[in-house]
């Protein structure tokens, strides 16, 4: 499964991407629980605060866009894991 | 007279609440404050018009009423509070410097304190505005937010600065234009309150950039021709090929780097970016009104905060703009502001029309 995070906005307006391909065993062991814990269907639509980041998160077929303020709990864990894993995969 | 049941000082306290569970109450209080500020603004605008106060000597009207405003503006004074999040994400963090206190050991705290002061200076001395709400609101900043946090933002009541990631971006208090930018988001919130999405969001961003460069130019007493017109100069680490994050004079030229790519800002409507990223490209399409402002200021010459800045400030704080104003609406607001101040046959109005035409926003 491909898990990817695209972060846009922020004062600098720089787009950053982190993406990782996760195999079956690893998916079940490390990722499944946090992916299932994310409320993919219940992302609140609220206006972002000026210069805060916007996160576009994908895990396989599932996708969510959320303002930085909503990046808490399992969302934050998932993004942190994806960033760390992407850093390792790209060397 | 206030029409609100909750007194303003209490609204201010509620509006400042930063616990997530209290956000609905805080948002409601902020909206109420905005309404109150709007009423005050209308009154103040009337007072200002009656006293015909204009800082540019060329436009002072001789008459029996002496222009008393600017002398009073000289007495406006900021009230600053700097807090330190100590690399956590809880706001506001620990108070480390208050108004009138001497510098502390941490240079980041002092940069924030001085930057808030420079921003207050521009709005007070040039436009007669007493802080963000024009009623003396405390200027609040939190530094050292988060771990390797590569951003700075305005949360509705305070500006928040990260220290950068050290790889691409350095600490955000290092550039006065960043501080001017964040505080101007506060001014916008109390005035036009442009919704942070699409074209109105790009206008919100553009106002923040325009007054940010004016804060710098005013602090350095630079003319339009002398100024860099850059936002975030010196924020990139040595590893990045780029001079700054944005250029108002030449959008799209601030950086060109292997990793980051090229500065994607358009400088005219021909390059307008349709995207769902970044709240609808608010940091991208802001390049279009940014460039119109720089062109106007360069065409008029002299200090950009004087004639060009006054037209923009009048438009931002005037009756012709609101949350859903788009580019065309803002063009009309600046035209109406220029006509009011300088007349339709003026050099200023002609230069304004030429500037908007150059970015593709005029027939």
Tab-separated table of C-alpha atoms in Angstrom:
chain	number	residue	atom	x	y	z
A	1	UNK	CA	0.000	0.000	0.000
A	2	UNK	CA	1.199	3.471	-0.806
A	3	UNK	CA	0.952	5.953	2.025
A	4	UNK	CA	1.640	9.541	1.093
A	5	UNK	CA	1.464	12.963	2.669
A	6	UNK	CA	1.454	16.229	0.775
A	7	UNK	CA	1.847	19.354	2.888
A	8	UNK	CA	0.974	22.677	1.254
A	9	UNK	CA	0.521	26.223	2.509
A	10	UNK	CA	2.493	27.609	5.402
A	11	UNK	CA	4.149	31.017	5.404
A	12	UNK	CA	6.689	29.892	2.829
A	13	UNK	CA	4.089	28.319	0.557
A	14	UNK	CA	6.468	25.420	-0.110
A	15	UNK	CA	4.961	22.045	-1.016
A	16	UNK	CA	6.522	19.027	0.695
A	17	UNK	CA	5.764	15.396	-0.104
A	18	UNK	CA	6.488	12.245	1.852
A	19	UNK	CA	5.575	8.899	0.372
A	20	UNK	CA	6.215	5.311	1.368
A	21	UNK	CA	5.347	1.915	-0.130
A	22	UNK	CA	4.433	-0.538	2.598
A	23	UNK	CA	4.399	-4.319	2.068
A	24	UNK	CA	1.736	-6.685	3.482
A	25	UNK	CA	3.473	-7.849	6.674
A	26	UNK	CA	4.724	-4.429	7.588
A	27	UNK	CA	1.314	-2.938	6.862
A	28	UNK	CA	-0.399	-5.293	9.301
A	29	UNK	CA	2.317	-5.006	11.935
A	30	UNK	CA	2.989	-1.262	11.988
A	31	UNK	CA	0.384	0.668	10.029
A	32	UNK	CA	-3.065	-0.974	9.985
A	33	UNK	CA	-4.072	0.076	13.469
A	34	UNK	CA	-3.259	3.758	13.038
A	35	UNK	CA	-4.814	3.904	9.549
A	36	UNK	CA	-8.046	2.415	10.888
A	37	UNK	CA	-8.005	4.783	13.857
A	38	UNK	CA	-8.073	7.861	11.593
A	39	UNK	CA	-11.614	9.255	11.087
A	40	UNK	CA	-11.392	9.371	7.277
A	41	UNK	CA	-15.090	10.082	6.817
A	42	UNK	CA	-15.384	12.725	9.537
A	43	UNK	CA	-12.939	15.459	8.612
A	44	UNK	CA	-14.346	18.795	9.775
A	45	UNK	CA	-14.581	21.544	7.179
A	46	UNK	CA	-13.256	24.650	8.824
A	47	UNK	CA	-11.438	27.688	7.588
A	48	UNK	CA	-7.712	27.464	8.062
A	49	UNK	CA	-5.759	29.975	10.113
A	50	UNK	CA	-3.499	32.250	8.043
A	51	UNK	CA	-0.207	30.622	7.076
A	52	UNK	CA	-0.932	27.260	8.641
A	53	UNK	CA	-0.234	24.057	6.743
A	54	UNK	CA	-2.777	21.942	4.878
A	55	UNK	CA	-2.230	18.173	4.873
A	56	UNK	CA	-3.388	15.946	2.055
A	57	UNK	CA	-3.109	12.373	3.351
A	58	UNK	CA	-3.571	9.173	1.357
A	59	UNK	CA	-3.442	5.546	2.407
A	60	UNK	CA	-4.277	3.290	-0.491
A	61	UNK	CA	-7.721	4.301	-1.705
A	62	UNK	CA	-8.476	6.509	1.263
A	63	UNK	CA	-7.839	10.202	1.221
A	64	UNK	CA	-8.394	13.165	3.529
A	65	UNK	CA	-7.465	16.841	3.494
A	66	UNK	CA	-7.145	18.539	6.821
A	67	UNK	CA	-5.933	21.807	8.254
A	68	UNK	CA	-2.946	21.687	10.577
A	69	UNK	CA	-5.096	22.280	13.651
A	70	UNK	CA	-6.875	18.976	12.989
A	71	UNK	CA	-3.633	17.047	12.748
A	72	UNK	CA	-3.910	15.402	16.144
A	73	UNK	CA	-4.212	11.878	17.552
A	74	UNK	CA	-3.979	9.100	14.931
A	75	UNK	CA	-3.623	11.614	12.061
A	76	UNK	CA	-0.518	13.052	13.664
A	77	UNK	CA	0.859	9.569	14.318
A	78	UNK	CA	0.230	8.522	10.727
A	79	UNK	CA	1.884	11.629	9.283
A	80	UNK	CA	4.877	11.300	11.600
A	81	UNK	CA	5.287	7.644	10.663
A	82	UNK	CA	5.054	8.434	6.948
A	83	UNK	CA	7.617	11.225	7.233
A	84	UNK	CA	10.039	9.030	9.155
A	85	UNK	CA	9.590	6.055	6.836
A	86	UNK	CA	9.912	8.208	3.701
A	87	UNK	CA	13.127	9.658	5.080
A	88	UNK	CA	14.523	6.133	5.543
A	89	UNK	CA	13.391	4.831	2.140
A	90	UNK	CA	14.881	7.738	0.233
A	91	UNK	CA	18.138	7.091	2.053
B	1	UNK	CA	-21.826	52.891	22.560
B	2	UNK	CA	-21.402	49.149	22.345
B	3	UNK	CA	-24.263	47.059	21.026
B	4	UNK	CA	-22.778	43.878	22.438
B	5	UNK	CA	-24.004	42.473	25.736
B	6	UNK	CA	-20.670	40.997	26.649
B	7	UNK	CA	-18.253	43.843	27.384
B	8	UNK	CA	-15.282	44.101	25.016
B	9	UNK	CA	-12.662	43.334	27.671
B	10	UNK	CA	-14.399	40.041	28.374
B	11	UNK	CA	-14.781	39.258	24.676
B	12	UNK	CA	-11.065	39.837	24.369
B	13	UNK	CA	-10.358	37.356	27.139
B	14	UNK	CA	-12.633	34.740	25.620
B	15	UNK	CA	-11.257	35.363	22.147
B	16	UNK	CA	-7.776	34.675	23.490
B	17	UNK	CA	-8.672	31.248	24.891
B	18	UNK	CA	-6.484	28.719	23.191
B	19	UNK	CA	-7.734	25.405	24.588
B	20	UNK	CA	-9.278	23.361	21.790
B	21	UNK	CA	-12.406	22.534	23.784
B	22	UNK	CA	-13.105	26.234	24.182
B	23	UNK	CA	-12.611	27.116	20.530
B	24	UNK	CA	-16.316	27.558	19.668
B	25	UNK	CA	-16.627	30.171	22.407
B	26	UNK	CA	-13.391	31.835	21.393
B	27	UNK	CA	-14.448	31.971	17.740
B	28	UNK	CA	-17.775	33.498	18.684
B	29	UNK	CA	-16.060	36.108	20.808
B	30	UNK	CA	-13.689	36.945	17.963
B	31	UNK	CA	-16.601	37.444	15.612
B	32	UNK	CA	-18.279	39.715	18.131
B	33	UNK	CA	-15.092	41.725	18.499
B	34	UNK	CA	-14.830	42.062	14.748
B	35	UNK	CA	-18.320	43.487	14.615
B	36	UNK	CA	-17.463	45.952	17.354
B	37	UNK	CA	-14.227	46.873	15.628
B	38	UNK	CA	-16.177	47.462	12.426
B	39	UNK	CA	-18.438	49.968	14.164
B	40	UNK	CA	-15.482	51.759	15.690
B	41	UNK	CA	-13.767	51.805	12.350
B	42	UNK	CA	-16.676	53.507	10.644
B	43	UNK	CA	-16.704	56.204	13.291
B	44	UNK	CA	-12.978	56.655	13.134
B	45	UNK	CA	-13.077	56.849	9.360
B	46	UNK	CA	-15.599	59.660	9.622
B	47	UNK	CA	-13.439	61.525	12.104
B	48	UNK	CA	-10.475	61.075	9.840
B	49	UNK	CA	-12.306	62.350	6.789
B	50	UNK	CA	-13.574	65.370	8.687
B	51	UNK	CA	-10.114	66.373	9.831
B	52	UNK	CA	-8.699	65.775	6.322
B	53	UNK	CA	-5.544	64.263	7.714
B	54	UNK	CA	-3.105	63.240	5.032
B	55	UNK	CA	0.544	62.590	5.759
B	56	UNK	CA	1.858	63.225	2.242
B	57	UNK	CA	2.698	66.933	2.053
B	58	UNK	CA	1.655	67.125	-1.595
B	59	UNK	CA	-1.923	66.271	-0.729
B	60	UNK	CA	-2.442	68.334	2.410
B	61	UNK	CA	-5.470	70.545	2.017
B	62	UNK	CA	-4.857	74.084	3.170
B	63	UNK	CA	-7.836	75.307	5.188
B	64	UNK	CA	-8.983	76.775	8.463
B	65	UNK	CA	-8.788	73.383	10.256
B	66	UNK	CA	-5.191	72.531	11.121
B	67	UNK	CA	-4.353	68.847	10.566
B	68	UNK	CA	-4.065	67.646	14.136
B	69	UNK	CA	-4.100	63.911	13.547
B	70	UNK	CA	-0.436	63.091	12.911
B	71	UNK	CA	0.702	64.753	16.140
B	72	UNK	CA	-1.642	62.511	18.086
B	73	UNK	CA	-0.440	59.502	16.099
B	74	UNK	CA	3.088	60.163	17.352
B	75	UNK	CA	1.896	59.399	20.872
B	76	UNK	CA	0.466	55.968	20.064
B	77	UNK	CA	2.531	53.299	21.800
B	78	UNK	CA	2.610	49.511	21.485
B	79	UNK	CA	1.946	47.003	24.234
B	80	UNK	CA	3.970	43.880	23.464
B	81	UNK	CA	4.059	40.473	25.105
B	82	UNK	CA	6.502	37.793	24.010
B	83	UNK	CA	6.060	34.197	25.148
B	84	UNK	CA	8.262	31.144	24.715
B	85	UNK	CA	6.678	27.778	23.819
B	86	UNK	CA	9.995	26.108	24.731
B	87	UNK	CA	9.729	23.818	21.685
B	88	UNK	CA	6.305	22.542	22.672
B	89	UNK	CA	3.022	23.225	20.898
B	90	UNK	CA	1.029	24.579	23.802
B	91	UNK	CA	0.083	28.208	23.452
B	92	UNK	CA	0.687	30.807	24.682
B	93	UNK	CA	3.819	29.474	26.450
B	94	UNK	CA	5.822	31.148	29.181
B	95	UNK	CA	5.997	34.974	29.269
B	96	UNK	CA	9.589	36.040	28.642
B	97	UNK	CA	9.397	39.746	27.811
B	98	UNK	CA	6.754	42.438	28.281
B	99	UNK	CA	6.456	46.015	27.073
B	100	UNK	CA	9.211	48.284	28.292
B	101	UNK	CA	11.364	45.477	29.718
B	102	UNK	CA	15.022	45.355	28.701
B	103	UNK	CA	16.339	42.843	26.145
B	104	UNK	CA	16.801	39.269	27.348
B	105	UNK	CA	19.594	36.790	26.605
B	106	UNK	CA	17.645	34.991	23.863
B	107	UNK	CA	18.049	36.934	20.582
B	108	UNK	CA	14.923	35.329	19.098
B	109	UNK	CA	12.797	36.921	21.826
B	110	UNK	CA	14.361	40.313	21.145
B	111	UNK	CA	13.914	39.971	17.374
B	112	UNK	CA	10.224	39.289	17.895
B	113	UNK	CA	9.881	42.198	20.333
B	114	UNK	CA	11.640	44.621	17.994
B	115	UNK	CA	9.746	43.360	14.950
B	116	UNK	CA	6.405	43.872	16.651
B	117	UNK	CA	7.563	47.387	17.465
B	118	UNK	CA	8.551	48.148	13.867
B	119	UNK	CA	5.204	46.882	12.616
B	120	UNK	CA	3.324	48.971	15.161
B	121	UNK	CA	5.389	51.971	14.030
B	122	UNK	CA	4.338	51.752	10.393
B	123	UNK	CA	0.635	51.419	11.138
B	124	UNK	CA	0.625	54.070	13.869
B	125	UNK	CA	2.878	56.783	12.442
B	126	UNK	CA	1.863	56.464	8.790
B	127	UNK	CA	-1.792	55.432	8.952
B	128	UNK	CA	-2.765	56.531	12.466
B	129	UNK	CA	-3.773	52.985	13.371
B	130	UNK	CA	-3.539	52.101	17.061
B	131	UNK	CA	-2.489	48.423	16.868
B	132	UNK	CA	-4.269	45.615	15.031
B	133	UNK	CA	-7.806	46.521	16.062
B	134	UNK	CA	-7.181	50.291	16.051
B	135	UNK	CA	-8.052	50.229	19.728
B	136	UNK	CA	-4.675	49.429	21.257
B	137	UNK	CA	-4.812	45.643	21.305
B	138	UNK	CA	-1.824	43.928	22.915
B	139	UNK	CA	0.629	42.561	20.326
B	140	UNK	CA	1.268	38.940	21.243
B	141	UNK	CA	3.923	36.610	19.915
B	142	UNK	CA	5.100	33.138	20.824
B	143	UNK	CA	8.587	32.023	19.783
B	144	UNK	CA	10.283	28.595	19.752
B	145	UNK	CA	7.055	26.841	18.766
B	146	UNK	CA	7.342	23.086	18.169
B	147	UNK	CA	10.286	20.894	17.204
B	148	UNK	CA	12.081	21.916	14.003
B	149	UNK	CA	8.860	23.733	13.122
B	150	UNK	CA	9.404	25.352	9.723
B	151	UNK	CA	6.605	27.879	9.787
B	152	UNK	CA	5.139	31.016	11.290
B	153	UNK	CA	1.423	31.702	11.517
B	154	UNK	CA	-1.326	33.916	12.911
B	155	UNK	CA	-3.854	32.047	15.073
B	156	UNK	CA	-6.388	34.829	15.420
B	157	UNK	CA	-4.911	36.337	18.562
B	158	UNK	CA	-1.148	35.898	18.385
B	159	UNK	CA	1.691	35.338	15.973
B	160	UNK	CA	3.543	32.078	16.399
B	161	UNK	CA	7.104	31.423	15.213
B	162	UNK	CA	8.964	28.191	14.681
B	163	UNK	CA	12.739	27.915	14.699
B	164	UNK	CA	12.863	26.380	11.216
B	165	UNK	CA	14.133	22.932	10.342
B	166	UNK	CA	17.738	24.081	9.914
B	167	UNK	CA	17.920	22.251	6.570
B	168	UNK	CA	15.777	24.442	4.338
B	169	UNK	CA	14.562	27.237	6.578
B	170	UNK	CA	16.121	29.080	9.489
B	171	UNK	CA	14.256	30.700	12.380
B	172	UNK	CA	11.327	32.866	11.311
B	173	UNK	CA	11.998	35.860	13.521
B	174	UNK	CA	15.171	36.490	11.519
B	175	UNK	CA	13.292	38.470	8.886
B	176	UNK	CA	11.312	41.585	9.793
B	177	UNK	CA	9.078	40.951	6.786
B	178	UNK	CA	7.806	37.738	8.410
B	179	UNK	CA	6.775	39.607	11.539
B	180	UNK	CA	5.139	42.378	9.521
B	181	UNK	CA	3.331	39.741	7.473
B	182	UNK	CA	1.882	37.873	10.457
B	183	UNK	CA	0.731	41.016	12.237
B	184	UNK	CA	-0.917	42.295	9.079
B	185	UNK	CA	-3.051	39.142	9.107
B	186	UNK	CA	-4.268	40.537	12.415
B	187	UNK	CA	-5.069	43.913	10.842
B	188	UNK	CA	-6.913	42.169	7.990
B	189	UNK	CA	-8.919	40.167	10.512
B	190	UNK	CA	-10.208	43.397	12.072
B	191	UNK	CA	-10.858	45.139	8.740
B	192	UNK	CA	-11.750	43.467	5.430
B	193	UNK	CA	-11.521	40.033	7.061
B	194	UNK	CA	-10.882	38.395	3.677
B	195	UNK	CA	-11.894	34.708	3.867
B	196	UNK	CA	-8.759	32.535	3.726
B	197	UNK	CA	-9.666	30.652	0.562
B	198	UNK	CA	-9.277	31.269	-3.162
B	199	UNK	CA	-9.089	34.889	-4.380
B	200	UNK	CA	-10.165	36.458	-1.081
B	201	UNK	CA	-7.510	34.307	0.600
B	202	UNK	CA	-4.911	35.445	-1.921
B	203	UNK	CA	-5.913	39.048	-1.108
B	204	UNK	CA	-5.446	38.278	2.600
B	205	UNK	CA	-1.964	36.941	1.799
B	206	UNK	CA	-1.182	39.862	-0.479
B	207	UNK	CA	-2.149	42.446	2.158
B	208	UNK	CA	0.172	40.658	4.589
B	209	UNK	CA	3.027	40.760	2.056
B	210	UNK	CA	2.431	44.362	0.980
B	211	UNK	CA	2.404	45.787	4.502
B	212	UNK	CA	5.285	43.487	5.479
B	213	UNK	CA	7.559	45.067	2.868
B	214	UNK	CA	6.292	48.499	3.898
B	215	UNK	CA	7.230	47.732	7.523
B	216	UNK	CA	10.767	46.967	6.353
B	217	UNK	CA	10.998	49.904	3.989
B	218	UNK	CA	9.703	52.290	6.667
B	219	UNK	CA	12.140	50.942	9.256
B	220	UNK	CA	15.025	51.392	6.797
B	221	UNK	CA	13.647	54.631	5.280
B	222	UNK	CA	14.047	53.112	1.827
B	223	UNK	CA	12.414	54.504	-1.291
B	224	UNK	CA	10.519	52.221	-3.648
B	225	UNK	CA	13.503	52.211	-5.982
B	226	UNK	CA	15.956	51.285	-3.208
B	227	UNK	CA	13.858	48.502	-1.668
B	228	UNK	CA	14.351	44.780	-2.280
B	229	UNK	CA	10.598	44.016	-2.383
B	230	UNK	CA	11.419	40.583	-0.967
B	231	UNK	CA	9.574	38.565	1.664
B	232	UNK	CA	11.663	36.371	3.928
B	233	UNK	CA	15.080	37.445	2.740
B	234	UNK	CA	17.760	35.414	4.501
B	235	UNK	CA	15.399	32.702	5.740
B	236	UNK	CA	16.768	29.992	3.485
B	237	UNK	CA	19.799	28.075	4.702
B	238	UNK	CA	22.972	28.071	2.599
B	239	UNK	CA	21.833	24.762	1.089
B	240	UNK	CA	19.035	26.441	-0.882
B	241	UNK	CA	19.535	28.374	-4.110
B	242	UNK	CA	17.354	31.390	-3.526
B	243	UNK	CA	17.367	34.898	-2.084
B	244	UNK	CA	13.963	34.886	-0.405
B	245	UNK	CA	10.546	33.209	-0.292
B	246	UNK	CA	8.717	35.708	-2.486
B	247	UNK	CA	9.342	38.805	-4.575
B	248	UNK	CA	6.618	41.415	-4.917
B	249	UNK	CA	8.399	43.168	-7.749
B	250	UNK	CA	9.098	40.015	-9.731
B	251	UNK	CA	6.930	37.131	-8.546
B	252	UNK	CA	8.348	33.764	-9.568
B	253	UNK	CA	12.014	34.764	-9.197
B	254	UNK	CA	12.703	34.445	-5.456
B	255	UNK	CA	14.247	30.973	-5.654
B	256	UNK	CA	15.163	28.257	-8.115
B	257	UNK	CA	16.470	25.185	-6.355
B	258	UNK	CA	17.121	21.481	-7.163
B	259	UNK	CA	15.033	20.265	-4.259
B	260	UNK	CA	12.402	22.980	-3.871
B	261	UNK	CA	11.952	23.714	-7.543
B	262	UNK	CA	11.277	27.193	-8.837
B	263	UNK	CA	9.301	29.940	-7.116
B	264	UNK	CA	5.779	29.198	-8.459
B	265	UNK	CA	4.173	32.616	-7.969
B	266	UNK	CA	2.455	34.176	-10.999
B	267	UNK	CA	2.864	37.903	-11.624
B	268	UNK	CA	-0.245	38.350	-13.747
B	269	UNK	CA	-3.674	36.833	-14.376
B	270	UNK	CA	-2.266	34.952	-17.363
B	271	UNK	CA	-0.470	32.718	-14.856
B	272	UNK	CA	-3.331	32.412	-12.347
B	273	UNK	CA	-3.092	29.034	-10.601
B	274	UNK	CA	-6.203	26.895	-10.091
B	275	UNK	CA	-5.512	24.435	-7.290
B	276	UNK	CA	-7.058	22.922	-4.202
B	277	UNK	CA	-3.677	22.972	-2.423
B	278	UNK	CA	-2.777	25.791	-0.062
B	279	UNK	CA	-6.414	26.875	0.516
B	280	UNK	CA	-6.789	27.398	-3.199
B	281	UNK	CA	-3.321	28.763	-3.905
B	282	UNK	CA	-3.452	31.697	-1.497
B	283	UNK	CA	0.368	31.904	-1.344
B	284	UNK	CA	0.592	31.583	-5.130
B	285	UNK	CA	-1.977	33.960	-6.606
B	286	UNK	CA	-1.104	36.625	-4.048
B	287	UNK	CA	1.764	37.334	-6.448
B	288	UNK	CA	-0.689	39.070	-8.799
B	289	UNK	CA	-1.939	41.866	-6.482
B	290	UNK	CA	1.549	41.959	-4.917
B	291	UNK	CA	3.068	42.915	-8.239
B	292	UNK	CA	0.350	45.492	-8.937
B	293	UNK	CA	1.277	47.214	-5.680
B	294	UNK	CA	5.008	47.168	-6.422
B	295	UNK	CA	4.405	48.546	-9.934
B	296	UNK	CA	2.236	51.352	-8.554
B	297	UNK	CA	4.819	52.284	-5.926
B	298	UNK	CA	7.703	52.178	-8.397
B	299	UNK	CA	5.793	54.280	-10.896
B	300	UNK	CA	4.951	56.910	-8.284
B	301	UNK	CA	8.467	56.848	-6.836
B	302	UNK	CA	9.507	58.051	-3.386
B	303	UNK	CA	8.365	56.191	-0.298
B	304	UNK	CA	5.970	53.353	-1.084
B	305	UNK	CA	4.139	53.696	2.251
B	306	UNK	CA	3.010	57.207	1.320
B	307	UNK	CA	0.797	57.381	-1.749
B	308	UNK	CA	0.675	53.730	-2.880
B	309	UNK	CA	0.447	52.550	0.725
B	310	UNK	CA	-2.340	55.003	1.536
B	311	UNK	CA	-4.438	53.828	-1.399
B	312	UNK	CA	-4.008	50.203	-0.285
B	313	UNK	CA	-4.672	51.028	3.363
B	314	UNK	CA	-7.807	53.016	2.476
B	315	UNK	CA	-9.049	50.137	0.326
B	316	UNK	CA	-8.334	47.540	3.033
B	317	UNK	CA	-10.047	49.512	5.782
B	318	UNK	CA	-12.804	51.071	3.687
B	319	UNK	CA	-16.421	50.149	3.015
B	320	UNK	CA	-15.906	48.471	-0.377
B	321	UNK	CA	-14.325	45.214	0.815
B	322	UNK	CA	-15.445	42.204	2.840
B	323	UNK	CA	-14.895	38.513	3.449
B	324	UNK	CA	-15.818	37.433	-0.093
B	325	UNK	CA	-14.120	40.225	-2.058
B	326	UNK	CA	-12.327	38.897	-5.138
B	327	UNK	CA	-9.517	40.460	-7.178
B	328	UNK	CA	-11.918	42.518	-9.307
B	329	UNK	CA	-13.640	43.790	-6.173
B	330	UNK	CA	-10.336	44.828	-4.672
B	331	UNK	CA	-9.343	46.609	-7.879
B	332	UNK	CA	-12.563	48.636	-7.601
B	333	UNK	CA	-11.892	49.363	-3.916
B	334	UNK	CA	-8.427	50.748	-4.716
B	335	UNK	CA	-9.841	52.835	-7.574
B	336	UNK	CA	-12.482	54.310	-5.345
B	337	UNK	CA	-9.843	54.990	-2.659
B	338	UNK	CA	-7.546	56.697	-5.185
B	339	UNK	CA	-10.365	58.848	-6.552
B	340	UNK	CA	-11.381	59.918	-3.035
B	341	UNK	CA	-7.895	60.910	-2.036
B	342	UNK	CA	-6.399	62.205	-5.245
B	343	UNK	CA	-9.163	62.637	-7.822
B	344	UNK	CA	-9.844	60.880	-11.095
B	345	UNK	CA	-7.470	63.079	-13.092
B	346	UNK	CA	-4.567	62.506	-10.725
B	347	UNK	CA	-1.168	60.975	-11.393
B	348	UNK	CA	-1.971	58.456	-8.641
B	349	UNK	CA	-5.152	57.234	-10.308
B	350	UNK	CA	-3.440	56.890	-13.692
B	351	UNK	CA	-0.552	54.954	-12.146
B	352	UNK	CA	-2.996	52.680	-10.329
B	353	UNK	CA	-4.888	51.902	-13.538
B	354	UNK	CA	-1.612	51.151	-15.315
B	355	UNK	CA	-0.492	48.830	-12.504
B	356	UNK	CA	-3.692	46.785	-12.553
B	357	UNK	CA	-3.593	46.654	-16.347
B	358	UNK	CA	-0.027	45.317	-16.233
B	359	UNK	CA	-1.131	42.317	-14.166
B	360	UNK	CA	-4.169	41.671	-16.360
B	361	UNK	CA	-6.831	43.006	-14.020
B	362	UNK	CA	-8.077	45.903	-16.097
B	363	UNK	CA	-9.809	45.959	-19.461
